[in-house]
Amino acid sequence: MDENVLHEINSNIRAYISEYHIMNYFGIYEVLDTEISVDLMIDRAIIALNRIKGSHSEEICYFSDEHRDELLYEQRIIADFKAAIEHREFEMYLQPQIDCSDNCIVGAEALVRWKPPGKGIVRPDAFVPILEKNGLVTEMDRHMWRLACEQILEWKKTYDKWYSISVNISTRDFFFCDVYDIVVSLVEEYKIPPSSLKLEVTESAFANDRGKMVELIKRLREYGFIIEMDDFGSGYSSLNMLKDLDVNILKLDMRFFENSEDQERSRAIIRAVIKLAEELKLPIIAEGVEKQADIDFLHESGCRIIQGYFYGKPMQVKEYEEMLKRQIYKEII
Ligand code: C2E
Ligand code: CA
Ligand code: CA
């Protein structure tokens, strides 16, 4: 479709409906192969259309080979998913959280790794967004929450200590399952204290029905769960959201520690967020810290809890246990 046609359509619509701002998007499948069905052609045009929805810079998108490859990849992930759950191909890796003032371990985050037989490890970025899009993430998350509970109980039996694990709750989980019922029944089944299964939520969970989410978080806290606000500072409404939301811990988004042209600017923002957490009496965890210089800066600014490659990448449970044997463990809350 050429730009003139697009312009013509836009101006005609605008002539009729003057008070509304209309956005037109076009997904196009160019028919080179007349053997394929009309349904498939339409599907491909819709796939192209979905690439641009919500974008303010593009209005037209052609279906391309790249889209086809992405689609095939997505279909393969979905097809392999059921067997992967059954065969326990999803493994829980743990990334330690360390108090940089005394080197004590204060907890660990559970991060999923997919290990298909005979293949390498698949990182979550390559499949979690696809599972989210297709509503399958809930099944995977429930599996991860169960693995975390199993592990917490096992540590209690082995070391006679409740070591905590933070698990991720995808925004999609809140639509597809009753998060409250599931986590409560899990901690009851394994007879572990709810405070040992920490729940990481992101602010996008609050975008749709804030009232419902505020109520849910309140009930989870009343039951004894600890709620961590993940990726704090990455969204548009972080500050506004803190007003209503009663979380226990803030996790400072790792993008603040990416190399930036203007490091002083990033640091000024980090200092302000740390100050805010202090005022609200909320412990803060800095994520994605890789450099000694950043640790020093955070320590000086009043943030002591660090989760980042500097102290350890996500690791297998056995390796984390070695750390637990070497270093003192304490709780932050
Ligand atoms: P996240 O929840 O923000 O997890 C932190 C990510 O940052 C992890 O990536 C971790 O490996 C990475 N990271 C930590 N420290 C550093 C560092 O110093 N440098 C760098 N470059 N990266 C660091 P990972 O494991 O690849 O996970 C990516 C995302 O996938 C997670 O981001 C989370 O959104 C999602 N995810 C992972 N596991 C699960 C899960 O079990 N359930 C759900 N729903 N999502 C998960
Ligand atoms: Ca997380
Ligand atoms: Ca995070």
CSV table of C-alpha atoms and ligand atoms in Angstrom, one decimal:
chain,number,residue,atom,x,y,z
A,1,MET,CA,0.0,0.0,0.0
A,2,ASP,CA,1.4,3.3,-0.8
A,3,GLU,CA,1.6,6.3,1.5
A,4,ASN,CA,-0.9,8.2,-0.7
A,5,VAL,CA,-3.6,5.7,-0.3
A,6,LEU,CA,-3.0,5.8,3.5
A,7,HIS,CA,-3.2,9.6,3.5
A,8,GLU,CA,-6.4,9.4,1.4
A,9,ILE,CA,-8.1,7.0,3.9
A,10,ASN,CA,-7.0,9.0,6.9
A,11,SER,CA,-8.2,12.4,5.5
A,12,ASN,CA,-11.6,11.0,4.5
A,13,ILE,CA,-12.2,9.5,7.9
A,14,ARG,CA,-11.1,12.7,9.6
A,15,ALA,CA,-13.5,14.7,7.4
A,16,TYR,CA,-16.5,12.8,8.7
A,17,ILE,CA,-15.5,12.5,12.4
A,18,SER,CA,-13.8,15.6,13.3
A,19,GLU,CA,-13.7,15.4,17.1
A,20,TYR,CA,-11.9,12.0,17.3
A,21,HIS,CA,-8.3,11.2,16.7
A,22,ILE,CA,-8.4,8.1,14.5
A,23,MET,CA,-5.3,5.8,14.2
A,24,ASN,CA,-5.2,3.5,11.2
A,25,TYR,CA,-2.9,0.5,11.1
A,26,PHE,CA,-2.5,-1.8,8.2
A,27,GLY,CA,-1.1,-5.3,8.3
A,28,ILE,CA,-0.3,-6.5,4.8
A,29,TYR,CA,0.4,-9.9,3.3
A,30,GLU,CA,1.6,-9.7,-0.2
A,31,VAL,CA,0.3,-12.7,-2.1
A,32,LEU,CA,3.1,-14.3,-4.1
A,33,ASP,CA,2.0,-17.8,-3.5
A,34,THR,CA,-1.6,-18.3,-4.7
A,35,GLU,CA,-1.6,-21.9,-3.4
A,36,ILE,CA,-2.1,-21.0,0.2
A,37,SER,CA,-5.6,-20.6,1.6
A,38,VAL,CA,-7.3,-17.2,2.1
A,39,ASP,CA,-7.5,-18.0,5.9
A,40,LEU,CA,-3.8,-18.3,6.0
A,41,MET,CA,-3.3,-15.1,4.1
A,42,ILE,CA,-5.6,-13.3,6.5
A,43,ASP,CA,-3.7,-14.8,9.5
A,44,ARG,CA,-0.4,-13.5,8.1
A,45,ALA,CA,-1.9,-10.0,7.5
A,46,ILE,CA,-3.1,-10.1,11.2
A,47,ILE,CA,0.4,-11.1,12.4
A,48,ALA,CA,1.9,-8.2,10.5
A,49,LEU,CA,-0.8,-5.9,12.0
A,50,ASN,CA,-0.1,-7.1,15.5
A,51,ARG,CA,3.6,-6.0,15.1
A,52,ILE,CA,2.6,-2.4,14.9
A,53,LYS,CA,-0.4,-2.1,17.2
A,54,GLY,CA,0.3,0.5,19.9
A,55,SER,CA,3.2,1.9,18.0
A,56,HIS,CA,3.0,5.6,17.2
A,57,SER,CA,5.8,5.6,14.7
A,58,GLU,CA,4.5,3.0,12.2
A,59,GLU,CA,1.2,2.6,10.4
A,60,ILE,CA,1.9,-0.1,7.8
A,61,CYS,CA,3.7,-3.4,8.3
A,62,TYR,CA,4.2,-6.1,5.7
A,63,PHE,CA,4.4,-9.8,6.7
A,64,SER,CA,8.0,-10.9,6.2
A,65,ASP,CA,10.2,-14.0,6.5
A,66,GLU,CA,11.3,-12.7,9.8
A,67,HIS,CA,7.7,-12.8,11.0
A,68,ARG,CA,7.3,-16.3,9.7
A,69,ASP,CA,10.4,-17.5,11.6
A,70,GLU,CA,9.2,-15.9,14.8
A,71,LEU,CA,5.9,-17.5,14.3
A,72,LEU,CA,7.4,-20.9,13.8
A,73,TYR,CA,9.6,-20.4,16.8
A,74,GLU,CA,6.6,-19.5,18.9
A,75,GLN,CA,4.6,-22.5,17.7
A,76,ARG,CA,7.5,-24.8,18.6
A,77,ILE,CA,7.8,-23.4,22.1
A,78,ILE,CA,4.0,-23.9,22.6
A,79,ALA,CA,4.1,-27.4,21.2
A,80,ASP,CA,7.1,-28.4,23.4
A,81,PHE,CA,5.8,-26.8,26.5
A,82,LYS,CA,3.4,-29.5,27.8
A,83,ALA,CA,6.0,-32.3,27.5
A,84,ALA,CA,8.5,-30.0,29.2
A,85,ILE,CA,6.3,-29.6,32.2
A,86,GLU,CA,5.6,-33.4,32.4
A,87,HIS,CA,9.3,-34.3,32.1
A,88,ARG,CA,10.4,-31.6,34.6
A,89,GLU,CA,12.6,-29.8,32.0
A,90,PHE,CA,12.1,-26.5,33.9
A,91,GLU,CA,14.8,-26.1,36.5
A,92,MET,CA,14.9,-23.6,39.3
A,93,TYR,CA,18.2,-21.6,39.4
A,94,LEU,CA,18.9,-19.4,42.4
A,95,GLN,CA,20.6,-16.0,42.4
A,96,PRO,CA,21.9,-14.9,45.8
A,97,GLN,CA,21.0,-11.6,47.4
A,98,ILE,CA,23.9,-10.3,49.6
A,99,ASP,CA,24.3,-7.6,52.2
A,100,CYS,CA,27.4,-5.8,51.0
A,101,SER,CA,28.2,-4.4,54.4
A,102,ASP,CA,28.8,-7.8,56.0
A,103,ASN,CA,28.7,-10.3,53.1
A,104,CYS,CA,25.7,-12.2,54.6
A,105,ILE,CA,23.3,-13.9,52.3
A,106,VAL,CA,19.8,-12.6,52.8
A,107,GLY,CA,17.9,-14.7,50.3
A,108,ALA,CA,17.7,-15.8,46.7
A,109,GLU,CA,15.6,-15.3,43.7
A,110,ALA,CA,14.2,-18.3,41.8
A,111,LEU,CA,14.8,-17.9,38.0
A,112,VAL,CA,13.6,-20.5,35.6
A,113,ARG,CA,15.9,-22.4,33.1
A,114,TRP,CA,14.6,-24.7,30.4
A,115,LYS,CA,16.7,-27.7,29.7
A,116,PRO,CA,15.4,-29.6,26.7
A,117,PRO,CA,17.1,-33.0,26.5
A,118,GLY,CA,20.1,-33.0,24.3
A,119,LYS,CA,20.1,-29.2,23.9
A,120,GLY,CA,21.6,-26.3,25.7
A,121,ILE,CA,19.9,-24.2,28.5
A,122,VAL,CA,17.2,-21.9,27.3
A,123,ARG,CA,17.1,-18.5,29.1
A,124,PRO,CA,13.7,-17.1,30.2
A,125,ASP,CA,13.8,-14.2,27.8
A,126,ALA,CA,13.6,-16.7,24.9
A,127,PHE,CA,10.3,-18.3,26.1
A,128,VAL,CA,8.7,-16.5,29.1
A,129,PRO,CA,7.2,-13.7,26.9
A,130,ILE,CA,5.8,-16.4,24.5
A,131,LEU,CA,4.2,-18.3,27.4
A,132,GLU,CA,2.8,-15.1,28.8
A,133,LYS,CA,1.3,-14.2,25.4
A,134,ASN,CA,-0.4,-17.5,25.2
A,135,GLY,CA,-1.6,-17.9,28.8
A,136,LEU,CA,0.8,-20.8,29.5
A,137,VAL,CA,3.1,-19.0,31.9
A,138,THR,CA,0.7,-19.7,34.8
A,139,GLU,CA,1.3,-23.4,34.5
A,140,MET,CA,5.1,-22.8,34.5
A,141,ASP,CA,4.9,-20.4,37.4
A,142,ARG,CA,2.9,-22.8,39.5
A,143,HIS,CA,5.6,-25.4,38.8
A,144,MET,CA,8.3,-23.0,39.9
A,145,TRP,CA,6.4,-22.0,43.1
A,146,ARG,CA,6.1,-25.7,43.9
A,147,LEU,CA,9.8,-26.3,43.3
A,148,ALA,CA,10.6,-23.3,45.6
A,149,CYS,CA,8.3,-24.7,48.4
A,150,GLU,CA,9.9,-28.2,48.0
A,151,GLN,CA,13.3,-26.7,48.3
A,152,ILE,CA,12.5,-24.6,51.4
A,153,LEU,CA,11.1,-27.7,53.1
A,154,GLU,CA,14.1,-29.7,52.2
A,155,TRP,CA,16.5,-27.1,53.6
A,156,LYS,CA,14.5,-27.1,56.8
A,157,LYS,CA,15.0,-30.9,57.0
A,158,THR,CA,18.7,-30.8,56.2
A,159,TYR,CA,19.9,-27.6,58.0
A,160,ASP,CA,17.0,-27.1,60.4
A,161,LYS,CA,16.6,-23.6,59.1
A,162,TRP,CA,14.0,-21.7,57.1
A,163,TYR,CA,15.9,-20.2,54.1
A,164,SER,CA,13.6,-18.1,52.0
A,165,ILE,CA,13.2,-18.0,48.2
A,166,SER,CA,11.7,-15.2,46.1
A,167,VAL,CA,9.5,-16.3,43.2
A,168,ASN,CA,8.3,-14.4,40.2
A,169,ILE,CA,4.6,-13.8,39.6
A,170,SER,CA,3.8,-12.9,36.1
A,171,THR,CA,1.2,-10.2,35.5
A,172,ARG,CA,-0.7,-12.8,33.4
A,173,ASP,CA,-0.9,-15.1,36.4
A,174,PHE,CA,-3.4,-12.7,38.0
A,175,PHE,CA,-5.8,-13.1,35.1
A,176,PHE,CA,-5.4,-16.8,34.6
A,177,CYS,CA,-5.4,-18.2,38.2
A,178,ASP,CA,-6.3,-17.4,41.7
A,179,VAL,CA,-2.8,-16.5,42.9
A,180,TYR,CA,-4.0,-16.3,46.6
A,181,ASP,CA,-5.5,-19.8,46.7
A,182,ILE,CA,-2.6,-21.4,45.0
A,183,VAL,CA,0.2,-19.9,47.1
A,184,VAL,CA,-1.8,-20.4,50.3
A,185,SER,CA,-2.5,-24.1,49.5
A,186,LEU,CA,1.2,-24.6,48.6
A,187,VAL,CA,2.6,-23.3,51.9
A,188,GLU,CA,-0.1,-25.3,53.7
A,189,GLU,CA,0.7,-28.5,51.8
A,190,TYR,CA,4.5,-28.2,52.5
A,191,LYS,CA,3.9,-26.7,56.0
A,192,ILE,CA,6.4,-23.9,55.4
A,193,PRO,CA,6.0,-20.3,56.9
A,194,PRO,CA,4.5,-18.0,54.2
A,195,SER,CA,7.2,-15.5,54.9
A,196,SER,CA,9.8,-18.0,53.4
A,197,LEU,CA,8.1,-17.8,50.0
A,198,LYS,CA,8.6,-14.2,48.9
A,199,LEU,CA,6.4,-13.0,46.1
A,200,GLU,CA,7.8,-10.7,43.4
A,201,VAL,CA,5.2,-8.7,41.5
A,202,THR,CA,5.7,-6.0,38.8
A,203,GLU,CA,3.8,-2.8,38.6
A,204,SER,CA,2.1,-3.7,35.3
A,205,ALA,CA,0.0,-6.1,37.4
A,206,PHE,CA,-1.7,-3.0,38.8
A,207,ALA,CA,-2.4,-1.4,35.4
A,208,ASN,CA,-5.8,-3.0,34.8
A,209,ASP,CA,-7.7,-3.3,38.0
A,210,ARG,CA,-5.8,-1.5,40.7
A,211,GLY,CA,-8.5,-1.8,43.4
A,212,LYS,CA,-8.6,-5.6,43.0
A,213,MET,CA,-4.8,-5.9,43.1
A,214,VAL,CA,-4.5,-3.6,46.2
A,215,GLU,CA,-7.0,-5.9,48.0
A,216,LEU,CA,-5.2,-9.0,46.9
A,217,ILE,CA,-1.8,-7.8,48.1
A,218,LYS,CA,-3.4,-6.8,51.4
A,219,ARG,CA,-4.8,-10.4,51.8
A,220,LEU,CA,-1.5,-12.0,50.9
A,221,ARG,CA,0.3,-9.8,53.4
A,222,GLU,CA,-2.3,-10.5,56.1
A,223,TYR,CA,-1.7,-14.2,55.6
A,224,GLY,CA,2.1,-13.6,56.1
A,225,PHE,CA,3.6,-13.4,52.7
A,226,ILE,CA,6.3,-10.9,51.9
A,227,ILE,CA,5.7,-8.9,48.7
A,228,GLU,CA,8.5,-7.5,46.7
A,229,MET,CA,8.0,-4.8,44.0
A,230,ASP,CA,10.1,-6.0,41.1
A,231,ASP,CA,11.8,-3.7,38.5
A,232,PHE,CA,10.9,-0.6,40.6
A,233,GLY,CA,11.5,2.6,38.6
A,234,SER,CA,11.1,1.0,35.2
A,235,GLY,CA,7.5,1.9,34.6
A,236,TYR,CA,5.7,5.1,34.2
A,237,SER,CA,3.7,5.1,37.4
A,238,SER,CA,6.1,3.7,40.0
A,239,LEU,CA,5.6,6.6,42.4
A,240,ASN,CA,1.9,6.9,42.0
A,241,MET,CA,1.6,3.2,42.6
A,242,LEU,CA,3.5,3.2,45.9
A,243,LYS,CA,0.8,5.5,47.3
A,244,ASP,CA,-1.8,2.7,47.4
A,245,LEU,CA,0.3,-0.4,47.5
A,246,ASP,CA,1.5,-1.9,50.6
A,247,VAL,CA,4.6,-3.9,49.6
A,248,ASN,CA,7.4,-5.0,51.9
A,249,ILE,CA,10.5,-4.6,49.7
A,250,LEU,CA,11.5,-2.6,46.6
A,251,LYS,CA,13.7,-4.1,44.0
A,252,LEU,CA,15.5,-1.3,42.1
A,253,ASP,CA,15.4,-1.9,38.4
A,254,MET,CA,18.6,-3.1,36.9
A,255,ARG,CA,18.4,-0.7,34.0
A,256,PHE,CA,19.7,2.0,36.3
A,257,PHE,CA,23.1,0.2,36.3
A,258,GLU,CA,23.4,-0.2,32.6
A,259,ASN,CA,26.3,1.8,31.1
A,260,SER,CA,24.9,5.2,30.4
A,261,GLU,CA,26.4,8.3,28.9
A,262,ASP,CA,25.4,10.3,31.9
A,263,GLN,CA,26.3,8.2,34.9
A,264,GLU,CA,25.8,11.2,37.3
A,265,ARG,CA,22.2,11.5,36.2
A,266,SER,CA,21.5,7.8,36.8
A,267,ARG,CA,23.1,8.0,40.2
A,268,ALA,CA,21.0,11.1,41.2
A,269,ILE,CA,17.9,9.1,40.4
A,270,ILE,CA,19.1,6.0,42.3
A,271,ARG,CA,20.0,8.2,45.4
A,272,ALA,CA,16.5,9.7,45.3
A,273,VAL,CA,14.8,6.3,45.1
A,274,ILE,CA,16.9,5.0,48.0
A,275,LYS,CA,15.9,8.1,50.0
A,276,LEU,CA,12.3,7.5,49.2
A,277,ALA,CA,12.5,3.9,50.3
A,278,GLU,CA,14.1,5.1,53.5
A,279,GLU,CA,11.2,7.5,54.2
A,280,LEU,CA,8.7,4.7,53.5
A,281,LYS,CA,10.8,2.4,55.8
A,282,LEU,CA,11.1,-0.1,52.9
A,283,PRO,CA,14.2,-2.2,52.5
A,284,ILE,CA,15.6,-1.9,48.9
A,285,ILE,CA,17.4,-4.5,46.8
A,286,ALA,CA,19.6,-3.3,43.9
A,287,GLU,CA,19.4,-5.7,41.0
A,288,GLY,CA,21.9,-6.2,38.1
A,289,VAL,CA,25.0,-4.8,39.9
A,290,GLU,CA,28.2,-6.0,38.3
A,291,LYS,CA,30.9,-3.5,39.3
A,292,GLN,CA,32.7,-2.8,42.6
A,293,ALA,CA,32.3,0.9,41.9
A,294,ASP,CA,28.5,0.5,41.8
A,295,ILE,CA,28.6,-1.5,45.1
A,296,ASP,CA,30.6,1.3,46.7
A,297,PHE,CA,28.2,3.9,45.5
A,298,LEU,CA,25.1,2.0,46.7
A,299,HIS,CA,26.7,1.4,50.1
A,300,GLU,CA,27.5,5.0,50.5
A,301,SER,CA,24.0,6.0,49.4
A,302,GLY,CA,22.3,3.7,52.0
A,303,CYS,CA,21.4,0.6,49.9
A,304,ARG,CA,23.1,-2.5,51.2
A,305,ILE,CA,21.3,-5.4,49.6
A,306,ILE,CA,22.6,-6.4,46.2
A,307,GLN,CA,21.6,-9.0,43.7
A,308,GLY,CA,23.9,-9.1,40.7
A,309,TYR,CA,26.6,-10.8,38.8
A,310,PHE,CA,29.2,-9.2,41.1
A,311,TYR,CA,28.1,-11.6,43.9
A,312,GLY,CA,26.9,-14.4,41.7
A,313,LYS,CA,25.0,-15.3,38.6
A,314,PRO,CA,21.8,-17.5,38.9
A,315,MET,CA,23.2,-20.9,39.8
A,316,GLN,CA,22.0,-24.5,40.4
A,317,VAL,CA,20.7,-25.3,43.9
A,318,LYS,CA,23.8,-27.3,44.8
A,319,GLU,CA,26.0,-24.4,44.1
A,320,TYR,CA,23.8,-22.0,46.2
A,321,GLU,CA,24.0,-24.5,49.0
A,322,GLU,CA,27.8,-24.3,48.9
A,323,MET,CA,27.4,-20.6,49.4
A,324,LEU,CA,25.0,-21.1,52.3
A,325,LYS,CA,27.7,-23.3,54.0
A,326,ARG,CA,30.4,-20.7,53.5
A,327,GLN,CA,28.5,-17.5,54.4
A,328,ILE,CA,26.2,-16.4,57.2
A,329,TYR,CA,22.5,-16.2,56.4
A,330,LYS,CA,20.2,-13.6,57.8
A,331,GLU,CA,16.7,-12.2,57.0
A,332,ILE,CA,16.2,-8.6,56.1
A,333,ILE,CA,12.6,-8.5,57.4
B,1,C2E,P1,13.8,-10.4,36.6
B,1,C2E,O1,12.7,-11.0,37.4
B,1,C2E,O2,14.0,-9.0,36.6
B,1,C2E,O3,15.1,-11.2,37.0
B,1,C2E,C1,16.4,-10.7,37.0
B,1,C2E,C2,17.1,-11.0,35.7
B,1,C2E,O4,18.3,-10.2,35.8
B,1,C2E,C3,17.6,-12.4,35.6
B,1,C2E,O5,17.6,-12.7,34.2
B,1,C2E,C4,19.0,-12.3,36.1
B,1,C2E,O6,19.8,-13.4,35.6
B,1,C2E,C5,19.4,-11.0,35.5
B,1,C2E,N1,20.6,-10.4,36.3
B,1,C2E,C6,20.8,-10.4,37.6
B,1,C2E,N2,21.9,-9.8,37.9
B,1,C2E,C7,22.5,-9.4,36.8
B,1,C2E,C8,23.7,-8.6,36.4
B,1,C2E,O7,24.5,-8.2,37.3
B,1,C2E,N3,23.8,-8.3,35.1
B,1,C2E,C9,23.0,-8.7,34.1
B,1,C2E,N4,23.3,-8.4,32.9
B,1,C2E,N5,21.8,-9.5,34.4
B,1,C2E,C10,21.6,-9.8,35.7
B,1,C2E,P2,16.9,-14.1,33.7
B,1,C2E,O8,17.1,-15.2,34.7
B,1,C2E,O9,17.4,-14.2,32.3
B,1,C2E,O10,15.4,-13.7,33.7
B,1,C2E,C11,14.9,-12.7,32.9
B,1,C2E,C12,13.5,-12.4,33.3
B,1,C2E,O11,12.6,-13.5,33.0
B,1,C2E,C13,13.2,-12.1,34.7
B,1,C2E,O12,13.5,-10.8,35.0
B,1,C2E,C14,11.7,-12.4,34.8
B,1,C2E,O13,11.0,-11.3,34.4
B,1,C2E,C15,11.6,-13.6,33.9
B,1,C2E,N6,11.6,-14.8,34.7
B,1,C2E,C16,12.6,-15.6,35.1
B,1,C2E,N7,12.2,-16.6,35.8
B,1,C2E,C17,10.8,-16.5,35.8
B,1,C2E,C18,9.8,-17.3,36.4
B,1,C2E,O14,10.0,-18.4,37.0
B,1,C2E,N8,8.5,-16.9,36.2
B,1,C2E,C19,8.2,-15.8,35.5
B,1,C2E,N9,6.9,-15.4,35.4
B,1,C2E,N10,9.1,-15.0,35.0
B,1,C2E,C20,10.4,-15.4,35.1
B,2,CA,CA,12.1,-10.9,39.5
B,3,CA,CA,13.9,-7.5,38.3
